[in-house]
Amino acid sequence: MVDKGGSDTVFRTEERFRQALPDPASMAGWTPRSANAEIEEAPEPAANCGPDADWYCARIARGEANFEAVGEEAQFDLTAFADRSAAQDACRKEKTWSAKYTEAQVPPVPGVDSHAYYRNAGGLDGLNLFMCTGTVVAQVLLEGEGSSLDPATAHSLAQLFASRIHKAAAAQ
């Protein structure tokens, strides 16, 4: 897998996550539901994860922000790793795992390696778009009963998210 951009900035603080995750000001027309960041106290070393482990095994932190609009929910998840190599390994594992689902035709997000697929879980249809950049794996999930799961909406939200991630990574 080719990492098309990003940086080696490690997202280890709640402040870094707040900078990267969409906020109410950036999500006009969407109602905020929740947001949080969780820094792992004792992260699993990548060497302990093995080839068959869950893709997020070696994460050092995770954050999310959730919004809703009429009949649809947008979830933004950001999973951080200690270095670019661990993030790329997680991306490979996630892409292999998700290959069993129907591919969603979402245009590529500039500056990141991305892929999208449809999945039904818990009675809700979802469009999952994963992005890999630098030391993070980011997900935009559109979900809902009767949701349009519009690839253009997923692409637009992913572009917003990728821009915020890159700005947060560049902040010192």
Short mmCIF file of C-alpha atoms in Angstrom, two decimals:
data_model
loop_
_atom_site.label_atom_id
_atom_site.label_comp_id
_atom_site.label_asym_id
_atom_site.label_seq_id
_atom_site.Cartn_x
_atom_site.Cartn_y
_atom_site.Cartn_z
CA MET A 1 0.00 0.00 0.00
CA VAL A 2 1.25 3.44 -0.84
CA ASP A 3 0.85 6.23 1.67
CA LYS A 4 0.07 9.25 -0.45
CA GLY A 5 0.77 11.84 2.19
CA GLY A 6 0.36 12.69 5.79
CA SER A 7 3.08 13.16 8.28
CA ASP A 8 4.82 11.31 11.03
CA THR A 9 3.06 13.42 13.67
CA VAL A 10 1.78 11.17 16.41
CA PHE A 11 -1.67 12.01 17.77
CA ARG A 12 -1.12 11.46 21.51
CA THR A 13 -3.18 14.26 23.07
CA GLU A 14 -6.85 15.10 23.31
CA GLU A 15 -6.02 18.55 21.94
CA ARG A 16 -4.58 17.03 18.74
CA PHE A 17 -7.77 14.99 18.32
CA ARG A 18 -9.96 18.08 18.87
CA GLN A 19 -8.04 19.80 16.08
CA ALA A 20 -8.45 16.84 13.71
CA LEU A 21 -12.06 15.81 14.34
CA PRO A 22 -14.86 17.80 12.72
CA ASP A 23 -16.59 20.25 15.06
CA PRO A 24 -20.04 21.88 14.91
CA ALA A 25 -18.65 24.92 13.06
CA SER A 26 -17.25 22.72 10.26
CA MET A 27 -20.45 20.62 10.03
CA ALA A 28 -23.07 23.22 9.11
CA GLY A 29 -26.47 21.58 8.69
CA TRP A 30 -25.59 18.65 10.95
CA THR A 31 -26.50 18.37 14.64
CA PRO A 32 -23.62 17.35 16.94
CA ARG A 33 -24.29 14.19 18.98
CA SER A 34 -21.03 13.32 20.74
CA ALA A 35 -17.28 13.67 20.60
CA ASN A 36 -14.43 12.23 22.62
CA ALA A 37 -10.84 11.11 22.57
CA GLU A 38 -9.27 8.27 24.48
CA ILE A 39 -5.51 7.91 24.95
CA GLU A 40 -4.47 4.29 25.64
CA GLU A 41 -2.72 4.01 29.01
CA ALA A 42 -0.90 0.81 28.02
CA PRO A 43 -1.01 0.40 24.24
CA GLU A 44 -0.37 -3.04 22.77
CA PRO A 45 3.05 -3.08 21.05
CA ALA A 46 2.74 -3.70 17.30
CA ALA A 47 5.09 -6.70 17.62
CA ASN A 48 2.47 -8.42 19.84
CA CYS A 49 -0.37 -8.01 17.35
CA GLY A 50 0.51 -10.65 14.78
CA PRO A 51 -0.86 -11.05 11.26
CA ASP A 52 -4.38 -12.11 12.26
CA ALA A 53 -5.06 -9.50 14.93
CA ASP A 54 -7.71 -6.81 14.60
CA TRP A 55 -6.42 -3.92 12.52
CA TYR A 56 -6.59 -1.51 15.47
CA CYS A 57 -4.57 -3.79 17.81
CA ALA A 58 -1.55 -1.49 18.20
CA ARG A 59 -3.48 1.79 18.50
CA ILE A 60 -2.20 4.34 20.97
CA ALA A 61 -5.30 6.56 20.89
CA ARG A 62 -8.73 6.88 19.35
CA GLY A 63 -11.17 9.74 18.93
CA GLU A 64 -14.61 10.19 17.43
CA ALA A 65 -17.16 12.84 16.59
CA ASN A 66 -20.75 12.04 15.66
CA PHE A 67 -23.35 14.19 13.92
CA GLU A 68 -26.83 13.66 12.56
CA ALA A 69 -29.06 15.14 9.90
CA VAL A 70 -32.52 14.03 8.78
CA GLY A 71 -32.46 10.23 8.73
CA GLU A 72 -28.68 9.98 8.58
CA GLU A 73 -25.78 9.84 10.98
CA ALA A 74 -22.18 10.79 10.18
CA GLN A 75 -19.51 9.28 12.38
CA PHE A 76 -15.87 10.31 12.22
CA ASP A 77 -13.34 7.97 13.85
CA LEU A 78 -9.62 8.64 14.12
CA THR A 79 -7.27 5.88 15.29
CA ALA A 80 -3.67 6.83 16.03
CA PHE A 81 -0.59 4.62 16.00
CA ALA A 82 2.92 5.09 17.37
CA ASP A 83 4.49 5.34 13.92
CA ARG A 84 3.78 5.25 10.20
CA SER A 85 4.70 1.56 9.89
CA ALA A 86 2.11 0.48 12.49
CA ALA A 87 -0.54 2.66 10.78
CA GLN A 88 0.24 1.16 7.36
CA ASP A 89 0.01 -2.35 8.82
CA ALA A 90 -3.41 -1.47 10.29
CA CYS A 91 -4.52 -0.13 6.90
CA ARG A 92 -3.49 -3.34 5.15
CA LYS A 93 -5.35 -5.46 7.71
CA GLU A 94 -8.51 -3.35 7.52
CA LYS A 95 -8.49 -3.36 3.71
CA THR A 96 -8.10 -7.15 3.64
CA TRP A 97 -10.89 -7.57 6.21
CA SER A 98 -13.30 -5.25 4.36
CA ALA A 99 -12.73 -6.87 0.94
CA LYS A 100 -15.69 -9.17 1.59
CA TYR A 101 -18.12 -6.22 1.41
CA THR A 102 -19.54 -4.46 -1.63
CA GLU A 103 -17.25 -1.69 -2.81
CA ALA A 104 -18.72 1.81 -2.74
CA GLN A 105 -17.86 4.01 -5.69
CA VAL A 106 -16.51 7.01 -3.80
CA PRO A 107 -13.92 9.17 -5.60
CA PRO A 108 -10.42 9.06 -4.10
CA VAL A 109 -9.67 11.61 -1.40
CA PRO A 110 -6.66 13.70 -2.42
CA GLY A 111 -3.55 13.14 -0.30
CA VAL A 112 -4.62 9.88 1.35
CA ASP A 113 -4.96 6.21 0.55
CA SER A 114 -8.69 5.54 0.78
CA HIS A 115 -11.30 2.89 0.06
CA ALA A 116 -15.03 2.61 0.71
CA TYR A 117 -17.60 -0.14 1.07
CA TYR A 118 -21.23 -0.76 2.06
CA ARG A 119 -22.08 -2.80 5.13
CA ASN A 120 -25.25 -3.62 7.05
CA ALA A 121 -24.79 -3.98 10.80
CA GLY A 122 -27.40 -4.02 13.52
CA GLY A 123 -30.18 -3.44 11.01
CA LEU A 124 -28.65 -0.20 9.74
CA ASP A 125 -27.16 0.28 6.31
CA GLY A 126 -23.80 1.98 6.24
CA LEU A 127 -21.26 3.42 3.85
CA ASN A 128 -17.76 3.16 5.36
CA LEU A 129 -14.89 5.20 3.94
CA PHE A 130 -11.43 4.50 5.37
CA MET A 131 -8.45 6.82 4.90
CA CYS A 132 -4.84 6.07 5.75
CA THR A 133 -2.39 8.92 6.15
CA GLY A 134 0.75 9.29 8.21
CA THR A 135 0.31 7.70 11.62
CA VAL A 136 -3.50 7.54 11.57
CA VAL A 137 -6.39 5.58 10.13
CA ALA A 138 -9.55 7.65 9.73
CA GLN A 139 -13.09 6.48 9.04
CA VAL A 140 -16.17 8.32 7.86
CA LEU A 141 -19.33 6.27 8.34
CA LEU A 142 -22.71 7.31 6.97
CA GLU A 143 -25.46 5.28 8.53
CA GLY A 144 -29.19 5.27 9.05
CA GLU A 145 -32.56 3.81 8.34
CA GLY A 146 -33.63 5.05 4.93
CA SER A 147 -30.37 6.94 4.55
CA SER A 148 -29.34 7.73 1.01
CA LEU A 149 -25.72 6.70 1.73
CA ASP A 150 -24.71 9.10 -1.00
CA PRO A 151 -21.10 8.54 -2.15
CA ALA A 152 -20.86 12.30 -2.88
CA THR A 153 -21.75 13.07 0.76
CA ALA A 154 -19.18 10.55 2.00
CA HIS A 155 -16.56 12.06 -0.30
CA SER A 156 -17.31 15.61 0.83
CA LEU A 157 -17.16 14.67 4.51
CA ALA A 158 -13.95 12.68 3.96
CA GLN A 159 -12.31 15.68 2.26
CA LEU A 160 -13.26 17.87 5.23
CA PHE A 161 -11.88 15.26 7.65
CA ALA A 162 -8.63 14.73 5.71
CA SER A 163 -8.02 18.48 5.62
CA ARG A 164 -8.52 18.76 9.39
CA ILE A 165 -6.22 15.77 10.02
CA HIS A 166 -3.44 17.27 7.90
CA LYS A 167 -3.82 20.69 9.60
CA ALA A 168 -3.72 19.07 13.05
CA ALA A 169 -0.62 17.07 12.06
CA ALA A 170 1.09 20.26 10.85
CA ALA A 171 0.27 22.20 14.05
CA GLN A 172 3.13 22.43 16.48
#
